[in-house]
Short mmCIF file of C-alpha atoms and ligand atoms in Angstrom, two decimals:
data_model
loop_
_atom_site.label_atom_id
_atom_site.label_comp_id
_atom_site.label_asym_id
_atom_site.label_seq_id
_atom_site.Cartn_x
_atom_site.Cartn_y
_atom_site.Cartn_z
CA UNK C 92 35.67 100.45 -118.99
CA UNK C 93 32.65 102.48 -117.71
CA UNK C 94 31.27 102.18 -114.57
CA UNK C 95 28.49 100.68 -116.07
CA UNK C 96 29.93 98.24 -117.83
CA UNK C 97 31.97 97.11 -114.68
CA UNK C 98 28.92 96.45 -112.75
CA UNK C 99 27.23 94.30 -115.13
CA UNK C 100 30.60 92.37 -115.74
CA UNK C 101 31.11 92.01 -111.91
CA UNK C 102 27.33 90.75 -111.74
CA UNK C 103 28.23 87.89 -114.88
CA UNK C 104 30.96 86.69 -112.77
CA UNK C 105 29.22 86.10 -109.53
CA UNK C 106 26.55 84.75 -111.27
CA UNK C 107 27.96 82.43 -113.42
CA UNK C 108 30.11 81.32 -110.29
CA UNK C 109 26.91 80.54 -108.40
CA UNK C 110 25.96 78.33 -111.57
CA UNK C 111 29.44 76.60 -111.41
CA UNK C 112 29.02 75.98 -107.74
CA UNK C 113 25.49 75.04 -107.98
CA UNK C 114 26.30 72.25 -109.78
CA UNK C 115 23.46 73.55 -112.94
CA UNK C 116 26.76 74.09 -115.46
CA UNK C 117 30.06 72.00 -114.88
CA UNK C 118 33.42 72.33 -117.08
CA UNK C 119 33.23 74.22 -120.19
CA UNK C 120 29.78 74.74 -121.35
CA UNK C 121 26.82 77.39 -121.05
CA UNK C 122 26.95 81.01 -121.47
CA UNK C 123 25.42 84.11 -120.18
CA UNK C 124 25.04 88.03 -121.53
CA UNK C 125 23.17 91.07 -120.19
CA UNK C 126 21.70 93.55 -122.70
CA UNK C 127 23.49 97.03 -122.56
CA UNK C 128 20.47 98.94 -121.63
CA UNK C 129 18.31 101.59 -124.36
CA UNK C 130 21.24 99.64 -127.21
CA UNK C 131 21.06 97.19 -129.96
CA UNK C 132 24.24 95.17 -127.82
CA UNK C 133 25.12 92.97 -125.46
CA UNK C 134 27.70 92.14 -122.88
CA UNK C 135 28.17 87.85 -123.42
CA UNK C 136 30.67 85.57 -122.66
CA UNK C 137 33.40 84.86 -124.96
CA UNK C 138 34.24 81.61 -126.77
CA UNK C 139 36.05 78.61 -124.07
CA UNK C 140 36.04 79.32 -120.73
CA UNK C 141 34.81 78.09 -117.15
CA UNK C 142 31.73 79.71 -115.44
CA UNK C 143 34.23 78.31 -112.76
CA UNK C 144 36.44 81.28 -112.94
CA UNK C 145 34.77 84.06 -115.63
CA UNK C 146 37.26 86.38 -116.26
CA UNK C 147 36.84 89.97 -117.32
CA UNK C 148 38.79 89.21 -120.82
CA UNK C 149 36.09 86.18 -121.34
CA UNK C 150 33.54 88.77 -121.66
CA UNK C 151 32.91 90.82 -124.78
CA UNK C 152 30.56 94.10 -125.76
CA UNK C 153 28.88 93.32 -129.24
CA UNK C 154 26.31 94.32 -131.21
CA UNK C 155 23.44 91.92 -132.48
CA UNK C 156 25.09 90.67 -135.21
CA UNK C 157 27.70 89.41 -133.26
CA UNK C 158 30.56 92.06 -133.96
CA UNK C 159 32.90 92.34 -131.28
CA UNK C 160 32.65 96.15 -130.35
CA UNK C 161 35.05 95.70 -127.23
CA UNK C 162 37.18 92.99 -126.14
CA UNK C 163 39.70 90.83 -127.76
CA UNK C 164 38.15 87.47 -127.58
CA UNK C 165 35.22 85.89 -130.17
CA UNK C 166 31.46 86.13 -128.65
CA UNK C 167 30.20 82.83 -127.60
CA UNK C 168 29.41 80.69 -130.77
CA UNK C 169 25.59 81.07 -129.27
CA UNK C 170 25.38 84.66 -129.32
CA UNK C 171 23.00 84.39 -132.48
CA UNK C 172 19.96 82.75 -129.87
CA UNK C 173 21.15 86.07 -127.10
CA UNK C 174 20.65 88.55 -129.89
CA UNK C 175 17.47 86.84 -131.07
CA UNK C 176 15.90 86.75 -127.62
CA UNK C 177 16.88 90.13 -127.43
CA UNK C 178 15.49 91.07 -130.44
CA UNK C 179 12.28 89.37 -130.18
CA UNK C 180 11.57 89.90 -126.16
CA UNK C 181 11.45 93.38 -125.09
CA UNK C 182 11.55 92.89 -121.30
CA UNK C 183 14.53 90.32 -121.55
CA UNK C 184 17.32 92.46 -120.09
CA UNK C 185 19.63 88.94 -119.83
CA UNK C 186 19.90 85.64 -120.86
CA UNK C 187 21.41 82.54 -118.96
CA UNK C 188 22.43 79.32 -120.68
CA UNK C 189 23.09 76.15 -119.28
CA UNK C 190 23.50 72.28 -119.96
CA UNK C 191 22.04 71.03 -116.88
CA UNK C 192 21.53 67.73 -116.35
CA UNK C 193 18.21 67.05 -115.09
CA UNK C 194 16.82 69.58 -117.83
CA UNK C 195 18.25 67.32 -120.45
CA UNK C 196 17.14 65.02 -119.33
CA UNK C 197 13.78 66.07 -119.09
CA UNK C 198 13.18 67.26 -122.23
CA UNK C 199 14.66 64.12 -124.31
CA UNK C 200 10.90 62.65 -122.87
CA UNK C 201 8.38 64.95 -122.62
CA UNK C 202 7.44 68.25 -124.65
CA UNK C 203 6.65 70.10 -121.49
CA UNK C 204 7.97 69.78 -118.24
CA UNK C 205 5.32 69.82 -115.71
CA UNK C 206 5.55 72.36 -113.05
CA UNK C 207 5.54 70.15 -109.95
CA UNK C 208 5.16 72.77 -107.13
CA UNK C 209 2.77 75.61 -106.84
CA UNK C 210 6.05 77.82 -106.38
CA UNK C 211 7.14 76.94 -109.76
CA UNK C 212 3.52 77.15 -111.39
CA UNK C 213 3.70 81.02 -110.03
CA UNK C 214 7.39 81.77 -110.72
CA UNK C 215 7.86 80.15 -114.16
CA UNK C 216 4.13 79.62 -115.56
CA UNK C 217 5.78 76.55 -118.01
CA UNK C 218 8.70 75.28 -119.27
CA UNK C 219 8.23 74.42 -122.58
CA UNK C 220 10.77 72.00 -124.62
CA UNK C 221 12.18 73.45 -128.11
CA UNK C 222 13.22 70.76 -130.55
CA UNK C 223 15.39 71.82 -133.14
CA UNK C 224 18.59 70.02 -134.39
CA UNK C 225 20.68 73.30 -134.93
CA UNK C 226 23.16 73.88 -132.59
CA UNK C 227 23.90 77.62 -132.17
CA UNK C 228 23.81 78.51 -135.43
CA UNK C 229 21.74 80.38 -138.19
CA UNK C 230 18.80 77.17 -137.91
CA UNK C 231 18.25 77.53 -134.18
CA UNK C 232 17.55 81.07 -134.40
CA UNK C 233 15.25 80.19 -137.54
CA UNK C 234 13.71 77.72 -135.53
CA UNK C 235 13.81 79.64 -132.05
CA UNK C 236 11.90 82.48 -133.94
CA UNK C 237 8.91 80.39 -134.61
CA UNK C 238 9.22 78.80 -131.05
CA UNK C 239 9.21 82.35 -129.09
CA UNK C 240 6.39 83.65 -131.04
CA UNK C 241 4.14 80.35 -130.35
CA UNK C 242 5.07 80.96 -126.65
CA UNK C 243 5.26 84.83 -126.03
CA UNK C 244 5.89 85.43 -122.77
CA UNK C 245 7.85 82.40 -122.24
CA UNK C 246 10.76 83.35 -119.14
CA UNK C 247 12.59 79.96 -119.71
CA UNK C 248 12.26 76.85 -122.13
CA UNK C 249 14.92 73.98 -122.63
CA UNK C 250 16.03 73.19 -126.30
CA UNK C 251 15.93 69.07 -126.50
CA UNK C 252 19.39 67.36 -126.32
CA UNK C 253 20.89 71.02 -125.30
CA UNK C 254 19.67 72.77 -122.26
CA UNK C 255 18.13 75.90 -120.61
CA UNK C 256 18.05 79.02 -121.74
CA UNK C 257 16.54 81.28 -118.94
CA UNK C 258 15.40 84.94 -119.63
CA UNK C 259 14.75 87.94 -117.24
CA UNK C 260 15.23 91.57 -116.38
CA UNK C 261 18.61 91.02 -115.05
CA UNK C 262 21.08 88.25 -114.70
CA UNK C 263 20.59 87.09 -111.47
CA UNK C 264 17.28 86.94 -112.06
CA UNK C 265 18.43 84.68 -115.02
CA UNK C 266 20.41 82.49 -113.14
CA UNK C 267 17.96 81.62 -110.16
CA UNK C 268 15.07 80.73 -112.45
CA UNK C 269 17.57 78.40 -114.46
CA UNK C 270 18.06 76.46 -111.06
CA UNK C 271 14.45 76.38 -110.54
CA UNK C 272 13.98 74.77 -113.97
CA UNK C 273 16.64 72.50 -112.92
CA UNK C 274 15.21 71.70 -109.74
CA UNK C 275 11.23 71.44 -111.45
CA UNK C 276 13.18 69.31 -114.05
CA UNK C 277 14.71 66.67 -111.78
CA UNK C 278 11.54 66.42 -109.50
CA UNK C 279 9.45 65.58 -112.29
CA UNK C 280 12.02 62.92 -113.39
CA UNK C 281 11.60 61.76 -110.03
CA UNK C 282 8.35 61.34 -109.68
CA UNK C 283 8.25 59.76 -113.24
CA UNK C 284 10.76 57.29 -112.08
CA UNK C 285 8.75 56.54 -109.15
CA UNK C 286 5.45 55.54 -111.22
CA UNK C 287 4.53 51.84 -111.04
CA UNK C 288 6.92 51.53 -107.97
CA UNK C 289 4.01 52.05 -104.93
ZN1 LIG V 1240 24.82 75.47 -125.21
#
């Protein structure tokens, strides 16, 4: 492994530990990857796995199309919307996934979620809700393509009935503005909630 490659891994793992611990991904789910920099690959997480305890052989190198270039383990089944958001947004240098509660939440009511602080208007600029019924395969990045290019720009958006999917220059960037949308998420739930009740 190049030296390279072992800081970006070592970066994935505390990262997606902070998610675990965080409380914004439990069990199973979510994913993350970190474009390998001036390349047409990525470094993502592979297939099963805890953000609990992200292990160097849960992380693959592959190229855009998915093809394992290191590693012995299968890519996440979502590395088709990583590569896309690669593909289509220059400046995205990693992408965080999450189910996060709140988030889903969220989005199953309202197209937008609206940015309930001043910090968040300045950090995120919107959080826009993609509906699509594919689930990490060929439709969602059919779909997503049409949703990023009606939102350029966009650093984070939740897919209804799915969850976040953050994007920045690197992934702790990633991960911190996926807790934000969580956190923007489940105030604007409860102030919703708390309509009618004053
Ligand atoms: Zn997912």
């Amino acid at each position: 492994m190049t030296e390279q490659f072992g800081t970006i891994i070592g970066s994935m793992q505390r990262f997606a530990e902070r998610a675990y611990n965080s409380g914004i991904q439990t069990g199973n789910g979510g994913n993350l990857s970190v474009r390998v920099p001036g390349t047409q690959t990525m470094l993502i997480k592979a297939k099963g796995g805890s953000f609990a305890d992200l292990q160097e052989a849960n992380i693959v190198h592959t190229d855009f199309d998915g093809k394992v270039l290191t590693g012995s383990s299968e890519p996440s089944r979502e590395f088709r919307t990583h590569a896309l958001i690669y593909r289509m947004c220059p400046n995205a240098g990693a992408v965080f996934h999450s189910h996060s509660p709140w988030s889903i939440a969220c989005a199953g009511r309202l197209e937008r979620v609206p940015l309930v602080s001043m910090h968040m208007e300045m950090k995120l600029g919107g959080i826009p809700v993609m509906v699509s019924n594919g689930h990490a395969d060929a439709r969602m990045a059919d779909e997503l393509a049409g949703f990023l290019t009606a939102n350029p720009g966009v650093k984070a958006f939740i897919q209804r009935r799915h969850g976040i999917f953050s994007m920045s220059g690197d992934i702790g960037d990633a991960e911190m503005q996926a807790e934000l949308v969580e956190e923007c998420a489940k105030i604007a739930l409860l102030e919703l909630m708390s309509e009618g009740r004053h």
